[in-house]
mmCIF file of C-alpha atoms in Angstrom:
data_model
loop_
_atom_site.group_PDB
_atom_site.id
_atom_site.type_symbol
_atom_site.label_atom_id
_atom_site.label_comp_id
_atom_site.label_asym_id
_atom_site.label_seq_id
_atom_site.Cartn_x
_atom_site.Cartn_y
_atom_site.Cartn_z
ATOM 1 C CA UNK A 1 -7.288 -13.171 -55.519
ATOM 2 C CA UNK A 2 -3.874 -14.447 -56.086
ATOM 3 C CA UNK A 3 -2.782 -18.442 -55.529
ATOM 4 C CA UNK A 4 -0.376 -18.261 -53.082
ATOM 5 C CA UNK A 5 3.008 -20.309 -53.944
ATOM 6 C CA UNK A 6 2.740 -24.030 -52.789
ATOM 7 C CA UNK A 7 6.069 -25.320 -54.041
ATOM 8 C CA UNK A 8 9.096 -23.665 -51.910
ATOM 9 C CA UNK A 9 13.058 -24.616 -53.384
ATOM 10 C CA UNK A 10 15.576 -24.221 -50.663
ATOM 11 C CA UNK A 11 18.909 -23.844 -51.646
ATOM 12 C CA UNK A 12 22.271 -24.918 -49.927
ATOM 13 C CA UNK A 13 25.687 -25.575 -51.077
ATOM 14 C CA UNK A 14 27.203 -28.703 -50.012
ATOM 15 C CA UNK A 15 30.935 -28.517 -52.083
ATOM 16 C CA UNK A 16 32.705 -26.428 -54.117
ATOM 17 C CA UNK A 17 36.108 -26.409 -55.602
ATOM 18 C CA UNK A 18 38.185 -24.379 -58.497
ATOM 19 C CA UNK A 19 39.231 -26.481 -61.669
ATOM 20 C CA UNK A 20 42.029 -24.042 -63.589
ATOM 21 C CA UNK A 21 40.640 -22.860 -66.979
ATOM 22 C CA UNK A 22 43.324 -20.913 -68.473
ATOM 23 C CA UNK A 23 45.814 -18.458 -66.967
ATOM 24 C CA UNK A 24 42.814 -15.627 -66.289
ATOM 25 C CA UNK A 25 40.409 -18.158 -65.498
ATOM 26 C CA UNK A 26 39.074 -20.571 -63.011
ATOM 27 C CA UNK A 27 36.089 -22.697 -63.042
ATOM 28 C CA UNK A 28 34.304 -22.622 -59.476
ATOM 29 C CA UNK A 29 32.635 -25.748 -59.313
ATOM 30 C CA UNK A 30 29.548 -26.187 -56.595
ATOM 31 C CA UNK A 31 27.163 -28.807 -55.797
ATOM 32 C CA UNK A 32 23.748 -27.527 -54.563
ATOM 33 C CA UNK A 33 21.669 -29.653 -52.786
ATOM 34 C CA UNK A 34 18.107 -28.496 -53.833
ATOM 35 C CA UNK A 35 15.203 -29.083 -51.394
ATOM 36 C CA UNK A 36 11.608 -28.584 -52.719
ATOM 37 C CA UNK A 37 8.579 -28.757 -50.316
ATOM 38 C CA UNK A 38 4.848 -28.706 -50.830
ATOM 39 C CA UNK A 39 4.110 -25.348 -48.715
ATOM 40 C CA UNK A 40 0.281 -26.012 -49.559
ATOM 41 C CA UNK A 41 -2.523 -28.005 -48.478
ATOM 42 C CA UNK A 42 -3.122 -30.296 -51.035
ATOM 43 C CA UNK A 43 -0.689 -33.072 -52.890
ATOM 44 C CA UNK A 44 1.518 -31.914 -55.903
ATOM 45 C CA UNK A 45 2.869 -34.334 -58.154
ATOM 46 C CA UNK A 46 6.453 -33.013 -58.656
ATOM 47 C CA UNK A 47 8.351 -33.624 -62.296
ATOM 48 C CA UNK A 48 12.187 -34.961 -61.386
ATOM 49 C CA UNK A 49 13.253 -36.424 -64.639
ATOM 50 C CA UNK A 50 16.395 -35.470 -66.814
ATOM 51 C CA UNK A 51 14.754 -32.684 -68.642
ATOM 52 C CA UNK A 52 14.784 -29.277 -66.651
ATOM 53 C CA UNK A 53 16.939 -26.424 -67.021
ATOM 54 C CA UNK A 54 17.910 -23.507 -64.532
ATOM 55 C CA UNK A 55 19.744 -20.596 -64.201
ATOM 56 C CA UNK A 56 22.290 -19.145 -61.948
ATOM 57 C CA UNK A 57 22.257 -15.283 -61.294
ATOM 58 C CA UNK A 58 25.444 -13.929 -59.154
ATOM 59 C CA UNK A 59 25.279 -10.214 -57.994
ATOM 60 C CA UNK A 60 27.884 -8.421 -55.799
ATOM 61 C CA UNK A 61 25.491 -7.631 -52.947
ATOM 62 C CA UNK A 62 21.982 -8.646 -51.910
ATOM 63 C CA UNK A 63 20.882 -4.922 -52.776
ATOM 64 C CA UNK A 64 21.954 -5.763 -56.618
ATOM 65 C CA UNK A 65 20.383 -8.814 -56.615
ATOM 66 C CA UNK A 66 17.031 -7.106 -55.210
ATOM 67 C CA UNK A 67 17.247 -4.617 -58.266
ATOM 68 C CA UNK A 68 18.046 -7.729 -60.592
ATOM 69 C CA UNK A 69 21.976 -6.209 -61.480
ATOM 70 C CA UNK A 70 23.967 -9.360 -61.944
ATOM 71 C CA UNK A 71 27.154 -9.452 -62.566
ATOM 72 C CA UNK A 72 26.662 -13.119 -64.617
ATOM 73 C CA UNK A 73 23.479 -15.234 -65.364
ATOM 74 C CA UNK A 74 24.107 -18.842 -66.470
ATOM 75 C CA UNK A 75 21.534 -21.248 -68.039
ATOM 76 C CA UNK A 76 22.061 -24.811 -67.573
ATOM 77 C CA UNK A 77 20.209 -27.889 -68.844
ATOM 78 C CA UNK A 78 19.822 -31.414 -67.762
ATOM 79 C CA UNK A 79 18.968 -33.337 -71.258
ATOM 80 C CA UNK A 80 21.151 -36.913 -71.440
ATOM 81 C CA UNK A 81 21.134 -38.534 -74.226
ATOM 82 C CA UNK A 82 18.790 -40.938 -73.042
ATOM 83 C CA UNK A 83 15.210 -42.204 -74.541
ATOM 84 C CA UNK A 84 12.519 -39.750 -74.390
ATOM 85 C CA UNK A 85 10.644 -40.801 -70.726
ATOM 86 C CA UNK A 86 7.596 -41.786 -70.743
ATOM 87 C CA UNK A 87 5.406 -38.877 -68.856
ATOM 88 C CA UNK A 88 2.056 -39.344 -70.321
ATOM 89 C CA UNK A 89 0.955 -42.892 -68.717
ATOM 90 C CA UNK A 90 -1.996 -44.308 -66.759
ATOM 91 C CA UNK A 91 -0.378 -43.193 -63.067
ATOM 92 C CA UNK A 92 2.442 -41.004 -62.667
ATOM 93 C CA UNK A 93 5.782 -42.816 -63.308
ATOM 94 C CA UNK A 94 9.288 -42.789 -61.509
ATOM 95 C CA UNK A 95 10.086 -39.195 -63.050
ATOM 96 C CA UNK A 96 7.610 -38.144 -60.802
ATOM 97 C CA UNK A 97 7.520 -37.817 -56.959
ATOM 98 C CA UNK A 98 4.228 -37.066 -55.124
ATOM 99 C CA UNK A 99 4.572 -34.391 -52.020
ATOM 100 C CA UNK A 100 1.950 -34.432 -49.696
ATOM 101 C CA UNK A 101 1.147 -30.990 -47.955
ATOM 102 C CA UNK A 102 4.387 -30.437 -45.832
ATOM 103 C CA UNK A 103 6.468 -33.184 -47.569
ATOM 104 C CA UNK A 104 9.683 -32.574 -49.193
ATOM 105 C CA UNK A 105 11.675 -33.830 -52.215
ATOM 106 C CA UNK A 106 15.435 -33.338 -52.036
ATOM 107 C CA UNK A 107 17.745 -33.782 -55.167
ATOM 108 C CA UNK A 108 21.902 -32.488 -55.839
ATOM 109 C CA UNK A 109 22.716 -30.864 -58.934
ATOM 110 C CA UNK A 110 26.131 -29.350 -60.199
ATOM 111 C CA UNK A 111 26.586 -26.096 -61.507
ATOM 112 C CA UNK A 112 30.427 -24.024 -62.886
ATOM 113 C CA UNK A 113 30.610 -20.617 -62.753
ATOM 114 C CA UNK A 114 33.760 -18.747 -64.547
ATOM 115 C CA UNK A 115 35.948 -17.143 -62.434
ATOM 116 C CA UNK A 116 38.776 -14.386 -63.335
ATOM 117 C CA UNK A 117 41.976 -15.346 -61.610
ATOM 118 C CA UNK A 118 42.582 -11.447 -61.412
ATOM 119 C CA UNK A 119 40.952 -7.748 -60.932
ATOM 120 C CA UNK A 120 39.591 -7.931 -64.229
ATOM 121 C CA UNK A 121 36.507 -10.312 -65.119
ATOM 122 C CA UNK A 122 36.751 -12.364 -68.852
ATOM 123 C CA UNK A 123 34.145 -12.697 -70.373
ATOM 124 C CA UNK A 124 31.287 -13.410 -68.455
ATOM 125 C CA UNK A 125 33.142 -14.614 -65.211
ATOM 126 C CA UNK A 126 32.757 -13.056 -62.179
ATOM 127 C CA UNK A 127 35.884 -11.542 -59.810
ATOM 128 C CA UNK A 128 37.011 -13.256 -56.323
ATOM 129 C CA UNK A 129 35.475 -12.281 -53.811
ATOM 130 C CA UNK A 130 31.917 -12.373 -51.726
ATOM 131 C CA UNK A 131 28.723 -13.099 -53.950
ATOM 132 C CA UNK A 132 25.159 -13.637 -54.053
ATOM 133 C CA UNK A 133 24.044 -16.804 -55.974
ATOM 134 C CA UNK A 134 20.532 -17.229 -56.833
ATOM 135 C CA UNK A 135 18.908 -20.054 -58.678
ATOM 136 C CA UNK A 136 15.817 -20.179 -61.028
ATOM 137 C CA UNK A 137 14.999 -23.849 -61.792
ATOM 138 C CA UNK A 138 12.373 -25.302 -63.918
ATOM 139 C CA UNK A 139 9.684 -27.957 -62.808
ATOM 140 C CA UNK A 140 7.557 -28.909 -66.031
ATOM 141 C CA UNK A 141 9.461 -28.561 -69.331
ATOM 142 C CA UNK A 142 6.413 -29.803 -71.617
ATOM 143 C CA UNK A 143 2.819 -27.108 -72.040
ATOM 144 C CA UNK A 144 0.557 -26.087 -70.041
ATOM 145 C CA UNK A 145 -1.877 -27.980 -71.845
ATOM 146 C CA UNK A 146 0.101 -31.880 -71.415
ATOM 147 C CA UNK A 147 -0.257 -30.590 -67.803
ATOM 148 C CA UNK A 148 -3.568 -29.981 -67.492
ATOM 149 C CA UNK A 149 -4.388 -32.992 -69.094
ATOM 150 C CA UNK A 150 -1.911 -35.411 -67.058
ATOM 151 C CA UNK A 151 -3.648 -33.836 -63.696
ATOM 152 C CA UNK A 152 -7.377 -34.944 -64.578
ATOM 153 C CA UNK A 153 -6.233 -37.936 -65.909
ATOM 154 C CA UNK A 154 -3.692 -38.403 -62.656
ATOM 155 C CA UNK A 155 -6.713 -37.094 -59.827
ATOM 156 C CA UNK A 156 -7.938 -39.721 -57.564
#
C-alpha cells in the first residue's frame, strides 16, 4: 500500500515586479509566500535552513503543464556563504521547525524569471502574457541515510 503524502506546500504570490534586462528582456521578479502543512497524523520535523533548492516550471496553459510541456524550468538554490549548520545534534536545532498533525510552517522566498520584451522569447525567457507557474522545492538536502539516523536519534 502506498504512504499517502503528509507534507502539503501551498503556493501564493504576494509581489511581483519587472527589473529591465536588456532591450529584449525583462526580469519578472515574484515573491512567493510558501506555506507547508503536516496533512498527516503524526509530527514531522521540517528542515528550514539555507540549504534547499527548487525549481520553477512555467507552461502556457494548465493542459501543458498536466503533460509536463514547459515553456521554461528554472533551478534555484539557497546556499549563503555562511558556516555549515549544525543538523546532526542531540535535539533538533533552529533549522528545524516541528509541525504537529494539522500545523503549518510558512516561509517567503524570491524567485526571477526572464521575460522577452517582444513576440519572440530569448533564450530561455518566456513571452507576456498568461502563465502557469509551478514550483518543486526541496525539504532535506543531505541522504537518506543522515535522515534516518537523525529521526531515531530525534524520537521521543
Amino acid at each position: 500500500m502506498a504512504q499517502e503524502p503528509n507534507l502539503e506546500l501551498n503556493v501564493s504570490i504576494v509581489s511581483e515586479r519587472y527589473c529591465v534586462v536588456s532591450e529584449d528582456l525583462n526580469s519578472l521578479q515574484m515573491t512567493l509566500h510558501l506555506r507547508y502543512t503536516n496533512t498527516g497524523s503524526q509530527k514531522i520535523i521540517l528542515y528550514k535552513g539555507v540549504r534547499l533548492f527548487y525549481q520553477i516550471f512555467v507552461s502556457r496553459n494548465e493542459q501543458d503543464a498536466a503533460a509536463r510541456r514547459y515553456e521554461t524550468r528554472t533551478t534555484h538554490s539557497r546556499y549563503y556563504d555562511q558556516l555549515p549548520e549544525k543538523i546532526d545534534a542531540p535535539n533538533p536545532g533552529s533549522v528545524f521547525t516541528i509541525l504537529s498533525p494539522g500545523a503549518s510552517y510558512e516561509t517567503e522566498q524570491t524567485i526571477a524569471l526572464p521575460v522577452a520584451r517582444g513576440d519572440k522569447r530569448v533564450g530561455n525567457s518566456i513571452t507576456a502574457g498568461d502563465h502557469v507557474l509551478q514550483v518543486w522545492v526541496s525539504t532535506w538536502y543531505e541522504s537518506k541515510k543522515l535522515a534516518q539516523a537523525l529521526r531515531e536519534k530525534w524520537q521521543r
